[in-house]
Amino acid sequence: MTTSYLPVLSPLMVEDQVRAALVEDLGRAGDITSQATIGPDMKASAELNARDHGVVAGLDLAREAFRLMDPTIRFEAFVKDGDKLAPGTVIAKVSGPARAVLSAERVALNFLMHLCGVATHTARFAEEIAHTSAKVCCTRKTIPGLRALEKYAVRMGGGSSHRYGLDDAILIKDNHIAVAAGVEGAIRSARAFAGHLVKVEVEVTTLEELEEALEAQPDVILLDNMGPELLRRAVEINRDCAGLTDETYAGDQRRVKLEASGNVNLQTIRAIAETGVDYISTSKITMAAPTLDIGLDVVVR
């Protein structure tokens, strides 16, 4: 039996991200609205409430926003990252010095609403292909400075991650091939350069390029902007090249993995997954994810 562990965010990274956001928001004079309207000894209790269906991601950042503003603020969460939300769900309760609670509100909500939105959008894509063995993956198309957080949210929504940056995997794209003068040569050069733990992937746009790539045996082949019929044919070529049958193909680890990209959205991902590809990468789950509506409501007693 295998156990699947969910990722965690480094406390050091969380603190750095949240501290920078608070500094940006507080500016030179701090929260002058709260200072002008609320006494220094006043207390407040509030709830973080979900106003739509969604998936939780980013609780640690919301908690850290209140802690950094005032360590005496109490943050009590009633859900955890990865949980599903319904409208009206109380995500957490916050209580402590009123000025600090309200000063941290926007930063806490900005992180939480954005990351819950990414997780929720990812979950919609993952649900569309749950009947297949394909996995939906995010890409390097992320908001600058938020990549690790967004990729974490993708995992919370049931998605998978492509490479994190330019330094953790080799992805030979069309421009690399144009300069290197050929698919096979670029792959062999990458193999000679890479360490034994570095994966090599190559992007192809035609079945002819696919066959050339298969000769050089990369770890993954990215099938760019191919429709379902071409993708289905690519799966067949890969299977035949490996000398496998339909029954043995899916579970055989010796074959080259196939990844589809281009024109991936909620309307197309099911048909793409049903062609038999292993991965489907899309920027939609990060760059086009709407925020989840979450509010901080002061509890008046």
PDB file of C-alpha atoms in Angstrom:
ATOM      1  CA  MET A   1       0.000   0.000   0.000  1.00  0.00           C
ATOM      2  CA  THR A   2       1.288   3.476  -0.863  1.00  0.00           C
ATOM      3  CA  THR A   3       0.545   6.617   1.114  1.00  0.00           C
ATOM      4  CA  SER A   4       0.085   9.967  -0.612  1.00  0.00           C
ATOM      5  CA  TYR A   5       1.318  12.884   1.478  1.00  0.00           C
ATOM      6  CA  LEU A   6       0.165  16.428   0.837  1.00  0.00           C
ATOM      7  CA  PRO A   7       2.818  19.146   0.551  1.00  0.00           C
ATOM      8  CA  VAL A   8       3.466  21.719   3.254  1.00  0.00           C
ATOM      9  CA  LEU A   9       4.628  25.295   2.960  1.00  0.00           C
ATOM     10  CA  SER A  10       7.898  26.220   4.637  1.00  0.00           C
ATOM     11  CA  PRO A  11       7.231  28.459   7.671  1.00  0.00           C
ATOM     12  CA  LEU A  12      10.215  30.596   6.639  1.00  0.00           C
ATOM     13  CA  MET A  13       8.763  31.207   3.176  1.00  0.00           C
ATOM     14  CA  VAL A  14       5.308  31.898   4.621  1.00  0.00           C
ATOM     15  CA  GLU A  15       6.729  34.464   7.026  1.00  0.00           C
ATOM     16  CA  ASP A  16       8.743  36.205   4.312  1.00  0.00           C
ATOM     17  CA  GLN A  17       5.801  36.361   1.883  1.00  0.00           C
ATOM     18  CA  VAL A  18       3.362  37.653   4.478  1.00  0.00           C
ATOM     19  CA  ARG A  19       5.781  40.130   6.019  1.00  0.00           C
ATOM     20  CA  ALA A  20       6.473  41.672   2.601  1.00  0.00           C
ATOM     21  CA  ALA A  21       2.739  41.941   1.908  1.00  0.00           C
ATOM     22  CA  LEU A  22       2.063  43.609   5.258  1.00  0.00           C
ATOM     23  CA  VAL A  23       4.908  46.089   4.746  1.00  0.00           C
ATOM     24  CA  GLU A  24       3.483  46.944   1.334  1.00  0.00           C
ATOM     25  CA  ASP A  25      -0.017  47.479   2.747  1.00  0.00           C
ATOM     26  CA  LEU A  26       0.903  49.359   5.935  1.00  0.00           C
ATOM     27  CA  GLY A  27       3.164  51.800   4.129  1.00  0.00           C
ATOM     28  CA  ARG A  28       4.885  54.536   6.149  1.00  0.00           C
ATOM     29  CA  ALA A  29       2.179  55.389   8.667  1.00  0.00           C
ATOM     30  CA  GLY A  30       0.370  52.124   9.244  1.00  0.00           C
ATOM     31  CA  ASP A  31      -3.409  51.651   9.204  1.00  0.00           C
ATOM     32  CA  ILE A  32      -4.479  55.246   9.779  1.00  0.00           C
ATOM     33  CA  THR A  33      -8.178  54.356   9.448  1.00  0.00           C
ATOM     34  CA  SER A  34      -8.082  51.909  12.363  1.00  0.00           C
ATOM     35  CA  GLN A  35      -5.898  54.288  14.367  1.00  0.00           C
ATOM     36  CA  ALA A  36      -8.382  57.108  13.784  1.00  0.00           C
ATOM     37  CA  THR A  37     -11.541  55.168  14.666  1.00  0.00           C
ATOM     38  CA  ILE A  38     -10.598  52.439  17.141  1.00  0.00           C
ATOM     39  CA  GLY A  39      -9.133  52.855  20.613  1.00  0.00           C
ATOM     40  CA  PRO A  40      -5.852  51.104  21.395  1.00  0.00           C
ATOM     41  CA  ASP A  41      -7.429  48.846  24.033  1.00  0.00           C
ATOM     42  CA  MET A  42     -10.491  47.776  22.016  1.00  0.00           C
ATOM     43  CA  LYS A  43     -10.911  44.087  21.216  1.00  0.00           C
ATOM     44  CA  ALA A  44     -12.608  42.400  18.255  1.00  0.00           C
ATOM     45  CA  SER A  45     -13.772  38.916  17.315  1.00  0.00           C
ATOM     46  CA  ALA A  46     -14.363  38.010  13.689  1.00  0.00           C
ATOM     47  CA  GLU A  47     -15.078  35.051  11.441  1.00  0.00           C
ATOM     48  CA  LEU A  48     -13.581  34.169   8.096  1.00  0.00           C
ATOM     49  CA  ASN A  49     -16.602  32.976   6.119  1.00  0.00           C
ATOM     50  CA  ALA A  50     -16.802  31.219   2.755  1.00  0.00           C
ATOM     51  CA  ARG A  51     -19.386  32.761   0.438  1.00  0.00           C
ATOM     52  CA  ASP A  52     -19.110  30.190  -2.342  1.00  0.00           C
ATOM     53  CA  HIS A  53     -18.239  26.540  -2.944  1.00  0.00           C
ATOM     54  CA  GLY A  54     -14.523  25.886  -3.073  1.00  0.00           C
ATOM     55  CA  VAL A  55     -11.376  24.166  -1.849  1.00  0.00           C
ATOM     56  CA  VAL A  56      -9.231  25.479   1.002  1.00  0.00           C
ATOM     57  CA  ALA A  57      -5.625  26.559   0.417  1.00  0.00           C
ATOM     58  CA  GLY A  58      -3.459  29.125   2.170  1.00  0.00           C
ATOM     59  CA  LEU A  59      -4.589  28.939   5.788  1.00  0.00           C
ATOM     60  CA  ASP A  60      -1.004  29.234   7.028  1.00  0.00           C
ATOM     61  CA  LEU A  61      -0.606  32.571   5.264  1.00  0.00           C
ATOM     62  CA  ALA A  62      -3.833  33.955   6.705  1.00  0.00           C
ATOM     63  CA  ARG A  63      -2.791  32.810  10.184  1.00  0.00           C
ATOM     64  CA  GLU A  64       0.651  34.368   9.763  1.00  0.00           C
ATOM     65  CA  ALA A  65      -0.794  37.735   8.726  1.00  0.00           C
ATOM     66  CA  PHE A  66      -2.573  38.063  12.064  1.00  0.00           C
ATOM     67  CA  ARG A  67       0.380  36.684  14.055  1.00  0.00           C
ATOM     68  CA  LEU A  68       2.858  39.118  12.549  1.00  0.00           C
ATOM     69  CA  MET A  69       0.509  42.027  13.151  1.00  0.00           C
ATOM     70  CA  ASP A  70       0.089  41.071  16.805  1.00  0.00           C
ATOM     71  CA  PRO A  71       1.197  37.739  18.329  1.00  0.00           C
ATOM     72  CA  THR A  72      -1.600  37.950  20.910  1.00  0.00           C
ATOM     73  CA  ILE A  73      -4.269  37.536  18.212  1.00  0.00           C
ATOM     74  CA  ARG A  74      -5.919  34.133  18.438  1.00  0.00           C
ATOM     75  CA  PHE A  75      -6.542  32.320  15.142  1.00  0.00           C
ATOM     76  CA  GLU A  76      -8.714  29.203  15.377  1.00  0.00           C
ATOM     77  CA  ALA A  77      -9.193  27.257  12.131  1.00  0.00           C
ATOM     78  CA  PHE A  78     -12.143  24.899  11.631  1.00  0.00           C
ATOM     79  CA  VAL A  79     -11.005  23.471   8.296  1.00  0.00           C
ATOM     80  CA  LYS A  80      -7.653  22.489   6.814  1.00  0.00           C
ATOM     81  CA  ASP A  81      -6.044  22.992   3.430  1.00  0.00           C
ATOM     82  CA  GLY A  82      -7.537  20.617   0.889  1.00  0.00           C
ATOM     83  CA  ASP A  83     -10.984  20.578   2.531  1.00  0.00           C
ATOM     84  CA  LYS A  84     -14.072  21.444   0.524  1.00  0.00           C
ATOM     85  CA  LEU A  85     -16.097  24.533   1.385  1.00  0.00           C
ATOM     86  CA  ALA A  86     -19.771  25.361   1.063  1.00  0.00           C
ATOM     87  CA  PRO A  87     -21.285  28.835   1.254  1.00  0.00           C
ATOM     88  CA  GLY A  88     -21.587  29.814   4.900  1.00  0.00           C
ATOM     89  CA  THR A  89     -18.733  27.621   6.120  1.00  0.00           C
ATOM     90  CA  VAL A  90     -16.821  29.259   8.957  1.00  0.00           C
ATOM     91  CA  ILE A  91     -13.192  28.824   7.948  1.00  0.00           C
ATOM     92  CA  ALA A  92     -11.666  30.334  11.071  1.00  0.00           C
ATOM     93  CA  LYS A  93     -12.302  32.642  13.997  1.00  0.00           C
ATOM     94  CA  VAL A  94      -9.975  35.506  14.900  1.00  0.00           C
ATOM     95  CA  SER A  95      -9.928  37.457  18.150  1.00  0.00           C
ATOM     96  CA  GLY A  96      -7.630  40.000  19.721  1.00  0.00           C
ATOM     97  CA  PRO A  97      -6.703  43.704  19.599  1.00  0.00           C
ATOM     98  CA  ALA A  98      -9.164  45.280  17.162  1.00  0.00           C
ATOM     99  CA  ARG A  99      -6.690  47.543  15.405  1.00  0.00           C
ATOM    100  CA  ALA A 100      -4.350  44.663  14.637  1.00  0.00           C
ATOM    101  CA  VAL A 101      -7.158  42.349  13.502  1.00  0.00           C
ATOM    102  CA  LEU A 102      -8.449  44.892  11.004  1.00  0.00           C
ATOM    103  CA  SER A 103      -4.976  45.915   9.854  1.00  0.00           C
ATOM    104  CA  ALA A 104      -4.132  42.299   8.942  1.00  0.00           C
ATOM    105  CA  GLU A 105      -7.537  41.582   7.353  1.00  0.00           C
ATOM    106  CA  ARG A 106      -6.781  42.459   3.728  1.00  0.00           C
ATOM    107  CA  VAL A 107      -3.426  40.690   3.502  1.00  0.00           C
ATOM    108  CA  ALA A 108      -4.883  37.562   5.116  1.00  0.00           C
ATOM    109  CA  LEU A 109      -7.855  37.587   2.743  1.00  0.00           C
ATOM    110  CA  ASN A 110      -5.787  38.361  -0.350  1.00  0.00           C
ATOM    111  CA  PHE A 111      -3.640  35.282   0.142  1.00  0.00           C
ATOM    112  CA  LEU A 112      -6.538  33.071   1.180  1.00  0.00           C
ATOM    113  CA  MET A 113      -8.947  34.145  -1.578  1.00  0.00           C
ATOM    114  CA  HIS A 114      -6.321  33.793  -4.311  1.00  0.00           C
ATOM    115  CA  LEU A 115      -4.975  30.416  -3.228  1.00  0.00           C
ATOM    116  CA  CYS A 116      -8.433  28.999  -2.525  1.00  0.00           C
ATOM    117  CA  GLY A 117      -9.372  30.212  -6.000  1.00  0.00           C
ATOM    118  CA  VAL A 118      -6.440  28.366  -7.580  1.00  0.00           C
ATOM    119  CA  ALA A 119      -7.232  25.190  -5.624  1.00  0.00           C
ATOM    120  CA  THR A 120     -10.920  25.418  -6.518  1.00  0.00           C
ATOM    121  CA  HIS A 121     -10.266  25.979 -10.227  1.00  0.00           C
ATOM    122  CA  THR A 122      -7.781  23.111 -10.286  1.00  0.00           C
ATOM    123  CA  ALA A 123     -10.339  20.823  -8.660  1.00  0.00           C
ATOM    124  CA  ARG A 124     -12.803  21.554 -11.467  1.00  0.00           C
ATOM    125  CA  PHE A 125     -10.233  20.468 -14.055  1.00  0.00           C
ATOM    126  CA  ALA A 126      -9.274  17.384 -12.028  1.00  0.00           C
ATOM    127  CA  GLU A 127     -12.923  16.346 -11.673  1.00  0.00           C
ATOM    128  CA  GLU A 128     -13.386  16.477 -15.454  1.00  0.00           C
ATOM    129  CA  ILE A 129     -10.692  13.826 -15.973  1.00  0.00           C
ATOM    130  CA  ALA A 130     -11.105  11.758 -12.799  1.00  0.00           C
ATOM    131  CA  HIS A 131     -12.315   8.776 -14.863  1.00  0.00           C
ATOM    132  CA  THR A 132      -8.960   8.642 -16.700  1.00  0.00           C
ATOM    133  CA  SER A 133      -5.379   8.113 -15.554  1.00  0.00           C
ATOM    134  CA  ALA A 134      -4.269  11.549 -16.781  1.00  0.00           C
ATOM    135  CA  LYS A 135      -3.149  14.249 -14.360  1.00  0.00           C
ATOM    136  CA  VAL A 136      -3.659  17.986 -14.790  1.00  0.00           C
ATOM    137  CA  CYS A 137      -0.473  19.993 -14.215  1.00  0.00           C
ATOM    138  CA  CYS A 138       0.365  23.639 -13.665  1.00  0.00           C
ATOM    139  CA  THR A 139       3.235  25.338 -15.501  1.00  0.00           C
ATOM    140  CA  ARG A 140       5.737  28.168 -14.950  1.00  0.00           C
ATOM    141  CA  LYS A 141       3.010  30.622 -15.949  1.00  0.00           C
ATOM    142  CA  THR A 142       2.436  31.960 -12.447  1.00  0.00           C
ATOM    143  CA  ILE A 143       2.272  35.393 -10.832  1.00  0.00           C
ATOM    144  CA  PRO A 144       5.895  36.471 -10.214  1.00  0.00           C
ATOM    145  CA  GLY A 145       6.832  35.920  -6.589  1.00  0.00           C
ATOM    146  CA  LEU A 146       3.908  33.585  -5.905  1.00  0.00           C
ATOM    147  CA  ARG A 147       4.960  30.472  -7.823  1.00  0.00           C
ATOM    148  CA  ALA A 148       5.572  28.197  -4.846  1.00  0.00           C
ATOM    149  CA  LEU A 149       2.290  29.271  -3.245  1.00  0.00           C
ATOM    150  CA  GLU A 150       0.266  28.764  -6.425  1.00  0.00           C
ATOM    151  CA  LYS A 151       1.816  25.378  -7.108  1.00  0.00           C
ATOM    152  CA  TYR A 152       0.994  24.411  -3.529  1.00  0.00           C
ATOM    153  CA  ALA A 153      -2.632  25.459  -4.117  1.00  0.00           C
ATOM    154  CA  VAL A 154      -2.733  23.375  -7.302  1.00  0.00           C
ATOM    155  CA  ARG A 155      -1.755  20.325  -5.253  1.00  0.00           C
ATOM    156  CA  MET A 156      -4.501  21.113  -2.734  1.00  0.00           C
ATOM    157  CA  GLY A 157      -6.986  21.094  -5.618  1.00  0.00           C
ATOM    158  CA  GLY A 158      -5.926  17.671  -6.844  1.00  0.00           C
ATOM    159  CA  GLY A 159      -3.531  18.782  -9.566  1.00  0.00           C
ATOM    160  CA  SER A 160       0.133  18.094 -10.122  1.00  0.00           C
ATOM    161  CA  SER A 161       3.125  20.299 -10.774  1.00  0.00           C
ATOM    162  CA  HIS A 162       5.244  20.671 -13.843  1.00  0.00           C
ATOM    163  CA  ARG A 163       8.787  21.932 -13.201  1.00  0.00           C
ATOM    164  CA  TYR A 164       9.158  24.701 -10.613  1.00  0.00           C
ATOM    165  CA  GLY A 165      11.719  26.712 -12.523  1.00  0.00           C
ATOM    166  CA  LEU A 166      14.376  26.643 -15.191  1.00  0.00           C
ATOM    167  CA  ASP A 167      16.773  24.761 -12.920  1.00  0.00           C
ATOM    168  CA  ASP A 168      14.956  21.563 -11.876  1.00  0.00           C
ATOM    169  CA  ALA A 169      14.216  19.879 -15.213  1.00  0.00           C
ATOM    170  CA  ILE A 170      15.191  20.209 -18.867  1.00  0.00           C
ATOM    171  CA  LEU A 171      12.348  21.143 -21.219  1.00  0.00           C
ATOM    172  CA  ILE A 172      13.493  21.474 -24.819  1.00  0.00           C
ATOM    173  CA  LYS A 173      11.013  23.764 -26.584  1.00  0.00           C
ATOM    174  CA  ASP A 174      10.619  24.851 -30.193  1.00  0.00           C
ATOM    175  CA  ASN A 175      13.098  27.718 -29.910  1.00  0.00           C
ATOM    176  CA  HIS A 176      15.747  25.435 -28.409  1.00  0.00           C
ATOM    177  CA  ILE A 177      15.191  22.989 -31.263  1.00  0.00           C
ATOM    178  CA  ALA A 178      15.438  25.777 -33.853  1.00  0.00           C
ATOM    179  CA  VAL A 179      18.822  26.855 -32.501  1.00  0.00           C
ATOM    180  CA  ALA A 180      20.059  23.291 -31.870  1.00  0.00           C
ATOM    181  CA  ALA A 181      18.994  22.265 -35.407  1.00  0.00           C
ATOM    182  CA  GLY A 182      16.932  19.199 -34.665  1.00  0.00           C
ATOM    183  CA  VAL A 183      14.879  17.293 -32.104  1.00  0.00           C
ATOM    184  CA  GLU A 184      17.083  14.221 -31.764  1.00  0.00           C
ATOM    185  CA  GLY A 185      20.318  16.194 -31.522  1.00  0.00           C
ATOM    186  CA  ALA A 186      18.871  18.467 -28.842  1.00  0.00           C
ATOM    187  CA  ILE A 187      17.761  15.482 -26.750  1.00  0.00           C
ATOM    188  CA  ARG A 188      21.118  13.726 -27.005  1.00  0.00           C
ATOM    189  CA  SER A 189      22.913  16.936 -26.062  1.00  0.00           C
ATOM    190  CA  ALA A 190      20.607  17.361 -23.054  1.00  0.00           C
ATOM    191  CA  ARG A 191      21.229  13.774 -21.968  1.00  0.00           C
ATOM    192  CA  ALA A 192      24.972  14.351 -22.067  1.00  0.00           C
ATOM    193  CA  PHE A 193      24.610  17.534 -20.005  1.00  0.00           C
ATOM    194  CA  ALA A 194      22.097  16.424 -17.386  1.00  0.00           C
ATOM    195  CA  GLY A 195      22.832  14.652 -14.159  1.00  0.00           C
ATOM    196  CA  HIS A 196      21.215  11.276 -13.554  1.00  0.00           C
ATOM    197  CA  LEU A 197      18.441  12.811 -11.438  1.00  0.00           C
ATOM    198  CA  VAL A 198      17.434  15.467 -13.997  1.00  0.00           C
ATOM    199  CA  LYS A 199      14.503  14.604 -16.268  1.00  0.00           C
ATOM    200  CA  VAL A 200      14.573  15.530 -19.950  1.00  0.00           C
ATOM    201  CA  GLU A 201      11.397  16.555 -21.801  1.00  0.00           C
ATOM    202  CA  VAL A 202      11.047  17.716 -25.383  1.00  0.00           C
ATOM    203  CA  GLU A 203       8.229  19.604 -27.084  1.00  0.00           C
ATOM    204  CA  VAL A 204       6.990  18.406 -30.482  1.00  0.00           C
ATOM    205  CA  THR A 205       4.267  19.745 -32.733  1.00  0.00           C
ATOM    206  CA  THR A 206       3.996  17.002 -35.366  1.00  0.00           C
ATOM    207  CA  LEU A 207       3.915  13.205 -35.445  1.00  0.00           C
ATOM    208  CA  GLU A 208       7.141  13.263 -37.469  1.00  0.00           C
ATOM    209  CA  GLU A 209       8.876  15.146 -34.662  1.00  0.00           C
ATOM    210  CA  LEU A 210       7.369  12.680 -32.186  1.00  0.00           C
ATOM    211  CA  GLU A 211       8.927   9.730 -34.008  1.00  0.00           C
ATOM    212  CA  GLU A 212      12.284  11.519 -34.132  1.00  0.00           C
ATOM    213  CA  ALA A 213      12.063  12.235 -30.410  1.00  0.00           C
ATOM    214  CA  LEU A 214      11.203   8.631 -29.577  1.00  0.00           C
ATOM    215  CA  GLU A 215      14.430   7.507 -31.239  1.00  0.00           C
ATOM    216  CA  ALA A 216      16.393   9.523 -28.653  1.00  0.00           C
ATOM    217  CA  GLN A 217      14.274   8.339 -25.683  1.00  0.00           C
ATOM    218  CA  PRO A 218      13.615  11.421 -23.541  1.00  0.00           C
ATOM    219  CA  ASP A 219      11.752  10.938 -20.254  1.00  0.00           C
ATOM    220  CA  VAL A 220       8.697  12.885 -21.411  1.00  0.00           C
ATOM    221  CA  ILE A 221       7.429  14.208 -24.742  1.00  0.00           C
ATOM    222  CA  LEU A 222       5.242  17.309 -24.742  1.00  0.00           C
ATOM    223  CA  LEU A 223       2.632  17.178 -27.511  1.00  0.00           C
ATOM    224  CA  ASP A 224       1.929  20.833 -28.206  1.00  0.00           C
ATOM    225  CA  ASN A 225      -1.352  22.039 -29.697  1.00  0.00           C
ATOM    226  CA  MET A 226      -2.457  18.683 -31.066  1.00  0.00           C
ATOM    227  CA  GLY A 227      -6.178  17.910 -31.297  1.00  0.00           C
ATOM    228  CA  PRO A 228      -7.673  14.692 -29.856  1.00  0.00           C
ATOM    229  CA  GLU A 229      -7.203  12.702 -33.064  1.00  0.00           C
ATOM    230  CA  LEU A 230      -3.508  13.547 -33.332  1.00  0.00           C
ATOM    231  CA  LEU A 231      -3.049  12.894 -29.609  1.00  0.00           C
ATOM    232  CA  ARG A 232      -4.693   9.483 -29.980  1.00  0.00           C
ATOM    233  CA  ARG A 233      -2.370   8.672 -32.864  1.00  0.00           C
ATOM    234  CA  ALA A 234       0.637   9.841 -30.807  1.00  0.00           C
ATOM    235  CA  VAL A 235      -0.333   7.451 -28.011  1.00  0.00           C
ATOM    236  CA  GLU A 236      -0.528   4.601 -30.546  1.00  0.00           C
ATOM    237  CA  ILE A 237       2.904   5.460 -32.002  1.00  0.00           C
ATOM    238  CA  ASN A 238       4.415   5.566 -28.511  1.00  0.00           C
ATOM    239  CA  ARG A 239       2.845   2.221 -27.654  1.00  0.00           C
ATOM    240  CA  ASP A 240       4.033   0.575 -30.864  1.00  0.00           C
ATOM    241  CA  CYS A 241       7.536   2.011 -30.490  1.00  0.00           C
ATOM    242  CA  ALA A 242       7.789   0.463 -27.015  1.00  0.00           C
ATOM    243  CA  GLY A 243       6.511  -2.856 -28.318  1.00  0.00           C
ATOM    244  CA  LEU A 244       3.575  -2.867 -25.914  1.00  0.00           C
ATOM    245  CA  THR A 245      -0.091  -3.820 -26.139  1.00  0.00           C
ATOM    246  CA  ASP A 246      -3.116  -1.828 -25.004  1.00  0.00           C
ATOM    247  CA  GLU A 247      -3.251  -3.999 -21.901  1.00  0.00           C
ATOM    248  CA  THR A 248       0.383  -3.452 -20.865  1.00  0.00           C
ATOM    249  CA  TYR A 249       0.876   0.125 -22.097  1.00  0.00           C
ATOM    250  CA  ALA A 250      -0.638   2.117 -19.218  1.00  0.00           C
ATOM    251  CA  GLY A 251       1.374   0.467 -16.460  1.00  0.00           C
ATOM    252  CA  ASP A 252       4.698   0.035 -18.234  1.00  0.00           C
ATOM    253  CA  GLN A 253       7.339   2.352 -16.776  1.00  0.00           C
ATOM    254  CA  ARG A 254       9.801   1.824 -19.637  1.00  0.00           C
ATOM    255  CA  ARG A 255       7.790   3.774 -22.179  1.00  0.00           C
ATOM    256  CA  VAL A 256       8.116   7.515 -22.745  1.00  0.00           C
ATOM    257  CA  LYS A 257       5.518   9.555 -20.864  1.00  0.00           C
ATOM    258  CA  LEU A 258       3.295  11.807 -22.979  1.00  0.00           C
ATOM    259  CA  GLU A 259       2.101  15.251 -21.964  1.00  0.00           C
ATOM    260  CA  ALA A 260      -0.459  17.341 -23.846  1.00  0.00           C
ATOM    261  CA  SER A 261      -0.600  21.130 -23.817  1.00  0.00           C
ATOM    262  CA  GLY A 262      -2.290  23.914 -25.742  1.00  0.00           C
ATOM    263  CA  ASN A 263      -5.982  24.830 -25.945  1.00  0.00           C
ATOM    264  CA  VAL A 264      -6.667  23.197 -22.581  1.00  0.00           C
ATOM    265  CA  ASN A 265      -9.767  24.436 -20.786  1.00  0.00           C
ATOM    266  CA  LEU A 266     -12.766  23.014 -18.952  1.00  0.00           C
ATOM    267  CA  GLN A 267     -14.505  22.311 -22.252  1.00  0.00           C
ATOM    268  CA  THR A 268     -11.586  20.452 -23.882  1.00  0.00           C
ATOM    269  CA  ILE A 269      -9.713  18.676 -21.091  1.00  0.00           C
ATOM    270  CA  ARG A 270     -11.990  15.619 -20.941  1.00  0.00           C
ATOM    271  CA  ALA A 271     -11.489  14.768 -24.624  1.00  0.00           C
ATOM    272  CA  ILE A 272      -7.745  15.324 -24.273  1.00  0.00           C
ATOM    273  CA  ALA A 273      -7.508  13.023 -21.251  1.00  0.00           C
ATOM    274  CA  GLU A 274      -9.496  10.292 -22.988  1.00  0.00           C
ATOM    275  CA  THR A 275      -6.839  10.000 -25.711  1.00  0.00           C
ATOM    276  CA  GLY A 276      -4.563   8.191 -23.260  1.00  0.00           C
ATOM    277  CA  VAL A 277      -1.933  10.865 -22.539  1.00  0.00           C
ATOM    278  CA  ASP A 278      -0.335  10.800 -19.098  1.00  0.00           C
ATOM    279  CA  TYR A 279      -0.283  14.509 -18.262  1.00  0.00           C
ATOM    280  CA  ILE A 280      -2.128  17.630 -19.358  1.00  0.00           C
ATOM    281  CA  SER A 281      -0.426  20.946 -18.618  1.00  0.00           C
ATOM    282  CA  THR A 282      -2.280  24.228 -18.591  1.00  0.00           C
ATOM    283  CA  SER A 283      -1.753  27.772 -17.348  1.00  0.00           C
ATOM    284  CA  LYS A 284      -5.500  28.146 -16.832  1.00  0.00           C
ATOM    285  CA  ILE A 285      -5.421  26.713 -13.296  1.00  0.00           C
ATOM    286  CA  THR A 286      -3.022  29.424 -12.139  1.00  0.00           C
ATOM    287  CA  MET A 287      -3.280  32.417 -14.479  1.00  0.00           C
ATOM    288  CA  ALA A 288      -7.042  32.250 -15.069  1.00  0.00           C
ATOM    289  CA  ALA A 289      -8.287  31.099 -11.676  1.00  0.00           C
ATOM    290  CA  PRO A 290     -10.937  33.411 -10.187  1.00  0.00           C
ATOM    291  CA  THR A 291     -10.570  34.274  -6.514  1.00  0.00           C
ATOM    292  CA  LEU A 292     -12.857  32.527  -4.052  1.00  0.00           C
ATOM    293  CA  ASP A 293     -15.242  34.864  -2.262  1.00  0.00           C
ATOM    294  CA  ILE A 294     -14.277  34.894   1.424  1.00  0.00           C
ATOM    295  CA  GLY A 295     -15.146  37.594   3.927  1.00  0.00           C
ATOM    296  CA  LEU A 296     -14.010  38.638   7.381  1.00  0.00           C
ATOM    297  CA  ASP A 297     -17.090  39.513   9.431  1.00  0.00           C
ATOM    298  CA  VAL A 298     -16.794  41.071  12.869  1.00  0.00           C
ATOM    299  CA  VAL A 299     -18.974  39.315  15.405  1.00  0.00           C
ATOM    300  CA  VAL A 300     -20.970  41.926  17.316  1.00  0.00           C
ATOM    301  CA  ARG A 301     -22.042  40.771  20.772  1.00  0.00           C
TER     302      ARG A 301
END
